[in-house]
GROMACS .gro file of C-alpha atoms in nm:
model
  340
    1UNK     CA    1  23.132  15.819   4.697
    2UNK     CA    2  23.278  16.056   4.989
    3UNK     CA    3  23.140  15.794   5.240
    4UNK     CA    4  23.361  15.538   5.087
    5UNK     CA    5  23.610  15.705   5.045
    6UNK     CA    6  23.753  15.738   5.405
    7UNK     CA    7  23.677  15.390   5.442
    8UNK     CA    8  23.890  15.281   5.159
    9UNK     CA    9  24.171  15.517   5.315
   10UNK     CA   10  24.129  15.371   5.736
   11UNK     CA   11  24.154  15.020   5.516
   12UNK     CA   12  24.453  15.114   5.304
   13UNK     CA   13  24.624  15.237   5.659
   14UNK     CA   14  24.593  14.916   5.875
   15UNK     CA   15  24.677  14.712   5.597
   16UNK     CA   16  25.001  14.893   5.643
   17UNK     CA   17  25.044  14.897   5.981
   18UNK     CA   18  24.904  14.562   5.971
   19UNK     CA   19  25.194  14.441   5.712
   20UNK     CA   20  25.449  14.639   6.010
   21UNK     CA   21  25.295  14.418   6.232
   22UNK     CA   22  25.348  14.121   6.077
   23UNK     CA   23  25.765  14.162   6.003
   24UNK     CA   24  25.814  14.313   6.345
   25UNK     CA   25  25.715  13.940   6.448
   26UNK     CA   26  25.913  13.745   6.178
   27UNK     CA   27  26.248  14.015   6.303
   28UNK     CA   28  26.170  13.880   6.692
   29UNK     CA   29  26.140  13.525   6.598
   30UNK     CA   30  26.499  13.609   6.389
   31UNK     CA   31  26.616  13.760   6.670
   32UNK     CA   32  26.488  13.518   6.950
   33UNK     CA   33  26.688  13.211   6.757
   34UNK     CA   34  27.030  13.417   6.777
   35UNK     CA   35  26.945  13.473   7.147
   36UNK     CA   36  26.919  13.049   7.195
   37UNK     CA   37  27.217  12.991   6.960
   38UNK     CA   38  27.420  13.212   7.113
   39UNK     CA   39  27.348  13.077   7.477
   40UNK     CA   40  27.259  13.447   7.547
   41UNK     CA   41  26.878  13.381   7.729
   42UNK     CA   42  26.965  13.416   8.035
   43UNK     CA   43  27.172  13.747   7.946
   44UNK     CA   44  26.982  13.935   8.176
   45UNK     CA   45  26.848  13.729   8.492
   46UNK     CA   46  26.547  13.962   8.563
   47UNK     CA   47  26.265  14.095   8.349
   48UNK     CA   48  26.177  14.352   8.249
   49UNK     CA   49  26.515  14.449   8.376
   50UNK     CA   50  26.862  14.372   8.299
   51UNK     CA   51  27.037  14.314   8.616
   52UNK     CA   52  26.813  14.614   8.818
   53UNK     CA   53  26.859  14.815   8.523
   54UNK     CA   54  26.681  14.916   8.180
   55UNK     CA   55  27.004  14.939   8.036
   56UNK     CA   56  27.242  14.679   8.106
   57UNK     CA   57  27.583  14.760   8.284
   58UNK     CA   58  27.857  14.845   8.169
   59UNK     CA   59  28.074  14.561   8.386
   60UNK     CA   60  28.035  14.359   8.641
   61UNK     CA   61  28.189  14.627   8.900
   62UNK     CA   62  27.870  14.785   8.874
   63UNK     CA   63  27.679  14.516   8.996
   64UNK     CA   64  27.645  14.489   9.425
   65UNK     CA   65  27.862  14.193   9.556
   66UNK     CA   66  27.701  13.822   9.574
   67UNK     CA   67  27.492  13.948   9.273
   68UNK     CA   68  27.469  13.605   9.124
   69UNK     CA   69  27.270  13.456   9.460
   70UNK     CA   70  27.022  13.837   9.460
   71UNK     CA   71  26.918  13.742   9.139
   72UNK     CA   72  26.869  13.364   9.138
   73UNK     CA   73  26.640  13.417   9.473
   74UNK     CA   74  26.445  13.682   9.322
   75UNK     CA   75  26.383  13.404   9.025
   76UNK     CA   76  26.319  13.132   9.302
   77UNK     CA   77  26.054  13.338   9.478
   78UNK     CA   78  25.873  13.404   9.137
   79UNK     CA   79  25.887  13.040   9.062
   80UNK     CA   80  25.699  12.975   9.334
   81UNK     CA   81  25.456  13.229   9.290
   82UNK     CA   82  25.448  13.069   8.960
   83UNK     CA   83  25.389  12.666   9.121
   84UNK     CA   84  25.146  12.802   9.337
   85UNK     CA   85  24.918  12.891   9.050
   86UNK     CA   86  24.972  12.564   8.838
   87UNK     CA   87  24.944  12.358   9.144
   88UNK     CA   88  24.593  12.583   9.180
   89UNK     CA   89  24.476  12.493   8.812
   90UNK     CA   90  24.568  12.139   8.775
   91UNK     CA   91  24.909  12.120   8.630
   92UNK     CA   92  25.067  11.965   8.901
   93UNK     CA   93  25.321  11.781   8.701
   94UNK     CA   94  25.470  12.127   8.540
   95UNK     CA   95  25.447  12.307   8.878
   96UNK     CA   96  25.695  12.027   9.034
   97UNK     CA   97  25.935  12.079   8.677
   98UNK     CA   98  25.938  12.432   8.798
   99UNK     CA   99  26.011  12.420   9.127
  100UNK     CA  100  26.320  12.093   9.089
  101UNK     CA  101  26.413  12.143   8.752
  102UNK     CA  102  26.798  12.182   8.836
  103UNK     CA  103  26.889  12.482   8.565
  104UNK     CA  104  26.614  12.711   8.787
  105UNK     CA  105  26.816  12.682   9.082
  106UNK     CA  106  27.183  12.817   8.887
  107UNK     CA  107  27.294  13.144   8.960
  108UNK     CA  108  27.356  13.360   8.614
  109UNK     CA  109  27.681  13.516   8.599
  110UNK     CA  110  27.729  13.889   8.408
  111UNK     CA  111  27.830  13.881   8.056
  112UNK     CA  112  27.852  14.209   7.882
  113UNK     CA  113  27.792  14.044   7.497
  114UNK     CA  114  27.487  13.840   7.648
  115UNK     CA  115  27.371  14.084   7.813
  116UNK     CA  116  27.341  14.328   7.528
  117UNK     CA  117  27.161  14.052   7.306
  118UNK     CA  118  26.891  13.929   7.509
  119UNK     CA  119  26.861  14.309   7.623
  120UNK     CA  120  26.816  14.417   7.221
  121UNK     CA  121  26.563  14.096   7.179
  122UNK     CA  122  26.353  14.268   7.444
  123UNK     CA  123  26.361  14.582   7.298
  124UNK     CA  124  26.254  14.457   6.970
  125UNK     CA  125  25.957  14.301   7.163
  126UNK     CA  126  25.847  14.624   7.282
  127UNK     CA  127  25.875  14.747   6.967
  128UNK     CA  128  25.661  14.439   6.844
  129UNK     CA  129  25.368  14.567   7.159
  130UNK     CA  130  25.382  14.909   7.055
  131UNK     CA  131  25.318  14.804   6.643
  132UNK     CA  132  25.049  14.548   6.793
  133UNK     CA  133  24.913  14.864   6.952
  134UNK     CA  134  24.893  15.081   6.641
  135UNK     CA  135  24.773  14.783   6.436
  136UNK     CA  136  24.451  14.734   6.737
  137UNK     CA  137  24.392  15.119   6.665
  138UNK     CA  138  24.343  15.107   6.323
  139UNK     CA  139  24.160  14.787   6.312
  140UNK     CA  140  23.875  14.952   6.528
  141UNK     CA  141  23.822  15.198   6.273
  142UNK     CA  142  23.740  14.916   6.000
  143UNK     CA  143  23.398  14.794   5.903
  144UNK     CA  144  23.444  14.453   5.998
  145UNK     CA  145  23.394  14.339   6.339
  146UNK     CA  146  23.620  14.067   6.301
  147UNK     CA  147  23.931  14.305   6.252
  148UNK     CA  148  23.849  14.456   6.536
  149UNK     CA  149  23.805  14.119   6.775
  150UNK     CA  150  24.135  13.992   6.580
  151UNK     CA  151  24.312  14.293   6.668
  152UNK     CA  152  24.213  14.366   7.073
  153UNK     CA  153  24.313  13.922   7.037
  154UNK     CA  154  24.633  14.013   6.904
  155UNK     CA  155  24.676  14.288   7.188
  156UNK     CA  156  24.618  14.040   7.471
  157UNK     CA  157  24.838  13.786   7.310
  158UNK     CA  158  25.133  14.001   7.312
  159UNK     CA  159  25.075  14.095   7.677
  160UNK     CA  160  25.065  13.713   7.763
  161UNK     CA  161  25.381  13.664   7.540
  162UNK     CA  162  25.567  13.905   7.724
  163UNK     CA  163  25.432  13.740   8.075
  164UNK     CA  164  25.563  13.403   7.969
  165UNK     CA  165  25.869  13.556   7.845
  166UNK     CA  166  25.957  13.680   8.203
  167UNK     CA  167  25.882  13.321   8.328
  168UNK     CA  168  26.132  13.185   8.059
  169UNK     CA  169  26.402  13.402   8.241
  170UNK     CA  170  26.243  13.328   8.592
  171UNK     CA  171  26.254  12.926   8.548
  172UNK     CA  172  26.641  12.996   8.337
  173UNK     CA  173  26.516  12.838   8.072
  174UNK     CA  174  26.340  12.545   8.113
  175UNK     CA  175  26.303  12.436   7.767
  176UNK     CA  176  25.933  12.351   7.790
  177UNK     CA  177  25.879  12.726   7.845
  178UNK     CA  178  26.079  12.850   7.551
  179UNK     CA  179  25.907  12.612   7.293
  180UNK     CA  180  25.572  12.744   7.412
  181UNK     CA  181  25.678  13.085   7.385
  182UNK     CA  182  25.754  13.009   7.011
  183UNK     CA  183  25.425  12.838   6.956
  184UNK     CA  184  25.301  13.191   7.082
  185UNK     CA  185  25.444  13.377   6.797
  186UNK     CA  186  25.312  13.138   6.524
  187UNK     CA  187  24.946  13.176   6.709
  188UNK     CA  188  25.051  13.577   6.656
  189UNK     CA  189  25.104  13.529   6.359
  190UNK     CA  190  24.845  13.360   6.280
  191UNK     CA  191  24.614  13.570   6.423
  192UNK     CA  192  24.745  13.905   6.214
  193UNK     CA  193  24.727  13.707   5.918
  194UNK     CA  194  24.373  13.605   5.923
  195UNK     CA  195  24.295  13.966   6.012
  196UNK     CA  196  24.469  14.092   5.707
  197UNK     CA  197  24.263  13.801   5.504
  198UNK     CA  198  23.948  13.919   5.624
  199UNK     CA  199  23.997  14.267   5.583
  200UNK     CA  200  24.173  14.250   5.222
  201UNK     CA  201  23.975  14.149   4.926
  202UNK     CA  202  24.070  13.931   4.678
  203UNK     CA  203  23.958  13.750   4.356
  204UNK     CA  204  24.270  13.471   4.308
  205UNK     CA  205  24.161  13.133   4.236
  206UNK     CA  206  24.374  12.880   4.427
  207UNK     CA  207  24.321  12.501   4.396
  208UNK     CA  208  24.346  12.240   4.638
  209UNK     CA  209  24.191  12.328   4.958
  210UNK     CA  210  24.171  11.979   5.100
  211UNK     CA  211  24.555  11.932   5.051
  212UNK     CA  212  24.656  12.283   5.175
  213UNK     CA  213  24.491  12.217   5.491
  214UNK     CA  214  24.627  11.848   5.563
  215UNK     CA  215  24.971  12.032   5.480
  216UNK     CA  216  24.925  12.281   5.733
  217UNK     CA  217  24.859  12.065   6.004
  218UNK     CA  218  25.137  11.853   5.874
  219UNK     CA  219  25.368  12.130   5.874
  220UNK     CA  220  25.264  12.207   6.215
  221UNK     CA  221  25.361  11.912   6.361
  222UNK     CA  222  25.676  11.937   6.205
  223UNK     CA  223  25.756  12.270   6.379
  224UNK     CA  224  25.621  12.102   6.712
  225UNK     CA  225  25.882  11.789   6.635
  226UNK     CA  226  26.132  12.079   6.497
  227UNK     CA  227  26.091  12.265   6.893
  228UNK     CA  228  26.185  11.931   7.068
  229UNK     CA  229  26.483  11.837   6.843
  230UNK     CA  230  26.559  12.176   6.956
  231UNK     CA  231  26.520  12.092   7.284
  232UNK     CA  232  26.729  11.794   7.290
  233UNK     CA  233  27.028  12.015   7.157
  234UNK     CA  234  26.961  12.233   7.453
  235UNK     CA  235  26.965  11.954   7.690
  236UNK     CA  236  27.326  11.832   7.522
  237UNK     CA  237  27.461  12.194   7.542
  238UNK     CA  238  27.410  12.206   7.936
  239UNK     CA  239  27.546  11.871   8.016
  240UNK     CA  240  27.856  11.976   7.842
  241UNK     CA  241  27.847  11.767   7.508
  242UNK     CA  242  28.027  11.877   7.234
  243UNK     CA  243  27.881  12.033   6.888
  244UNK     CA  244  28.089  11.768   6.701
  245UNK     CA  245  27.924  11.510   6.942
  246UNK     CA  246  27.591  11.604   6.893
  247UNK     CA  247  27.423  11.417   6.604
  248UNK     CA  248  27.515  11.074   6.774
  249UNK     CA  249  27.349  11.179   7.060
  250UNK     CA  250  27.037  11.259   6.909
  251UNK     CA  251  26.740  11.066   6.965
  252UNK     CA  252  26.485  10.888   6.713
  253UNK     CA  253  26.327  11.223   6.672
  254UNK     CA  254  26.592  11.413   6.489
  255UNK     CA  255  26.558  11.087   6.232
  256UNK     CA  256  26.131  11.155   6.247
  257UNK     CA  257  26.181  11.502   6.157
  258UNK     CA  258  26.456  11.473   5.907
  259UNK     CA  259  26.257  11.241   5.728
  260UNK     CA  260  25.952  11.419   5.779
  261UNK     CA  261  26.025  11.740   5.579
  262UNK     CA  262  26.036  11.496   5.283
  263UNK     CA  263  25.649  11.413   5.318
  264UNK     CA  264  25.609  11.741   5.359
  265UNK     CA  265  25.793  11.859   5.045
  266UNK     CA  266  25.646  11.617   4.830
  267UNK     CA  267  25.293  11.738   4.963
  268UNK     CA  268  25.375  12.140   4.872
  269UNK     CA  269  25.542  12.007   4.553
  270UNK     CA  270  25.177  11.866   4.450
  271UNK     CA  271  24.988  12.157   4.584
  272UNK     CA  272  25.235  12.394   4.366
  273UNK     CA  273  25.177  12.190   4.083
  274UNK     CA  274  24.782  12.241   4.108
  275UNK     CA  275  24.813  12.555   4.125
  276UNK     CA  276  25.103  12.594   3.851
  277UNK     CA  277  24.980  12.870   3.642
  278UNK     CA  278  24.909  13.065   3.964
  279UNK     CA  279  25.228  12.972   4.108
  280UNK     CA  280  25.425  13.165   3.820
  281UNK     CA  281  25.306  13.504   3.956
  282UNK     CA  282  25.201  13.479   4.279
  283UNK     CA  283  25.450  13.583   4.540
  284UNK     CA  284  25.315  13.334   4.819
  285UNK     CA  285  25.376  13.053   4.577
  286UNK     CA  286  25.754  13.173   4.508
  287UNK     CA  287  25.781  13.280   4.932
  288UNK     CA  288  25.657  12.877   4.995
  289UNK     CA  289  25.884  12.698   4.754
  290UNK     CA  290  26.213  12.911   4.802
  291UNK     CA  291  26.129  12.862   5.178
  292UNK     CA  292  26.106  12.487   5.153
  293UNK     CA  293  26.421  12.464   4.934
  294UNK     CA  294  26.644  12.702   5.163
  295UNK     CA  295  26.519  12.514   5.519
  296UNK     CA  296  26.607  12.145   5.361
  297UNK     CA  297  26.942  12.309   5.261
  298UNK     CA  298  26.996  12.460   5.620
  299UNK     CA  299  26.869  12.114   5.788
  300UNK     CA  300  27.153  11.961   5.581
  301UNK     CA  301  27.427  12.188   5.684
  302UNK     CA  302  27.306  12.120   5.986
  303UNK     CA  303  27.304  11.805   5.980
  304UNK     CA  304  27.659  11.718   5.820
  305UNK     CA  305  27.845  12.051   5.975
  306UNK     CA  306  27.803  12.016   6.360
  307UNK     CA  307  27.490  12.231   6.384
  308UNK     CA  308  27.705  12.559   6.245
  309UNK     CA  309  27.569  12.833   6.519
  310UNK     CA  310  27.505  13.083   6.223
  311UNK     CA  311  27.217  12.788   6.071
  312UNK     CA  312  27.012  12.729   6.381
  313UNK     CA  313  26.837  13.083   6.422
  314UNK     CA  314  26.799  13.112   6.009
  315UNK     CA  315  26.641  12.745   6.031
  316UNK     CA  316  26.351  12.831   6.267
  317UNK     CA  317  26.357  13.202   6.099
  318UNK     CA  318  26.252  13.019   5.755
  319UNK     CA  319  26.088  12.817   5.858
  320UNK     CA  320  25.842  13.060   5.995
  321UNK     CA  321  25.814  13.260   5.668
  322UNK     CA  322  25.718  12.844   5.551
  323UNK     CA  323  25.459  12.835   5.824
  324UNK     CA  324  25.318  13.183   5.740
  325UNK     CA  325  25.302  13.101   5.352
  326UNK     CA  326  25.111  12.833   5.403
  327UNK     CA  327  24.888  12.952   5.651
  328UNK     CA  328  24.782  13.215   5.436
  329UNK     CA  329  24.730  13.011   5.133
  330UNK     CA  330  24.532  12.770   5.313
  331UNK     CA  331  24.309  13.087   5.396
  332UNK     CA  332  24.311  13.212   5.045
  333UNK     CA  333  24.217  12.798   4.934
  334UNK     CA  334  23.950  12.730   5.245
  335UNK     CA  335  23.785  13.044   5.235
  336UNK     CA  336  23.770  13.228   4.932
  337UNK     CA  337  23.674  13.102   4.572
  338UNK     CA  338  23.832  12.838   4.475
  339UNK     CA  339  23.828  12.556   4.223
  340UNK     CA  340  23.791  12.189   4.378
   0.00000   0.00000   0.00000
């Protein structure tokens, strides 16, 4: 009984810090798609400081003359550091994006307001490393050996987010860069979610594996086709095309993945509907479908608004929580008792 009992306790404790973990993520991805809306990425032009400084200045009279041409070498120099090891492992094609992609080679000019936001999104990503710390910690005092592997994983993710995070600032932006730097926060969270899965027990009965998992890969490739409608908006932002102009310039994607989502809902709608009596009182049932509801609504204003800059961040913000909801319930459906 007094053997068990610390173990319950070291449990009970990363499960909490593990749950920290988990919404320190969700608050950066939150946080990352105010940075993009408000055009306030390249904020500060170095990493991990903001114009030679950890805190950014307080005007541009602080900052030595010809500033703009210090900082946009020191970016050019890292970018090919950067070629040099694509070229090295194959990716020859992304090493030459790097290196002549046009945006690289623009100077960044000092903006107090940007400065401050993309200099607050880093410091919620360190507090994000130093949570992902605690959480590796207390998984190596659990039982299981896969908490432990899932939390030193999680560790060395974060450290490779934060390396591609200085290349998204290096290359200013290249929009490649900042869509796999999102697909590295779903993997994190992904990865802290099976590790709370493992280590926390659980008796609920969920139906429907089969269709939970063809909805998670569906909903997957949503987010991918979600990243490069996002992309395309970038791409009309920087050659100067208005917000009110910006639906007709769309291309055939938008249409895919506007029409997508309702394949998608139809899909949960069926999987809910298994799973009805479940769905009543359990809270990832009630996360998924107000989730679902809230990200067609924000696609709509979207959509019929002129992209409103407060609905772009809360879009991919929700539709995160979707992805995470899912995720977990195709754990809970997969790998757990279930009824066919």
């Amino acid at each position: 009984m007094s053997a068990r009992f610390p173990m319950k306790l070291n449990t009970e404790r990363f499960l909490r810090f593990n749950l920290y973990t988990i919404i320190a993520v969700y608050l950066l991805v939150l946080v990352g798609g105010i940075v993009r809306s408000m055009g306030a990425g390249m904020g500060c032009p170095d990493w991990p400081k903001c114009f030679g400084s950890y805190i950014p200045p307080a005007s541009v009279a602080d900052l030595p003359e010809g500033y703009e041409e210090i900082y946009m070498e020191k970016r050019l120099i890292k970018n090919n550091r950067l070629a040099g090891v694509l070229n090295a492992i194959g990716l020859d094609g992304l090493a030459n994006k790097v290196l002549s992609d046009p945006n690289a080679q623009k100077p960044t000019y000092f903006d107090t307001g940007k400065a401050w936001v993309e200099y607050i999104n880093r410091l919620v990503g360190v507090v994000i490393g130093l949570f992902v710390i605690l959480n590796m910690l207390f998984a190596s005092a659990h039982e299981n050996l896969w908490v432990k592997v899932l939390g030193v994983s999680s560790f060395i993710l974060v450290l490779f987010q934060g390396w591609i995070g200085s290349l998204v600032v290096s290359t200013n932006l290249i929009p490649g860069f900042i869509s796999f730097h999102m697909a590295l926060a779903l993997l994190l969270v992904a990865l802290l979610l099976v590790q709370r899965f493992v280590s926390n027990s659980s008796d609920v009965v969920i139906k429907g594996g089969k269709l939970s998992a063809a909805i998670l890969v569906l909903f997957t490739i949503q987010i991918i086709f979600g990243t490069q409608v996002r992309e395309q908006v970038d791409t009309l932002k920087m050659i100067g095309v208005t917000k009110a102009n910006w639906l007709d310039e769309m291309g055939i994607l938008f249409y895919v993945h506007r029409s997508y989502s309702l394949i998608l809902s139809f899909l949960i709608g069926v999987f809910v509907f298994k799973n009805k009596t479940l769905a009543i009182r359990n809270w990832l049932f009630i996360v998924l479908i107000a989730t679902v509801v809230l990200e067609i609504l924000l696609g709509v204003i979207m959509t019929y608004f002129a992209f409103p800059s407060f609905a772009q961040p809360l879009h991919l913000f929700v539709g995160t929580l979707s992805f995470g909801a899912i995720f977990y319930l195709f754990l809970l459906s997969n790998f757990k008792l279930r009824v066919a």
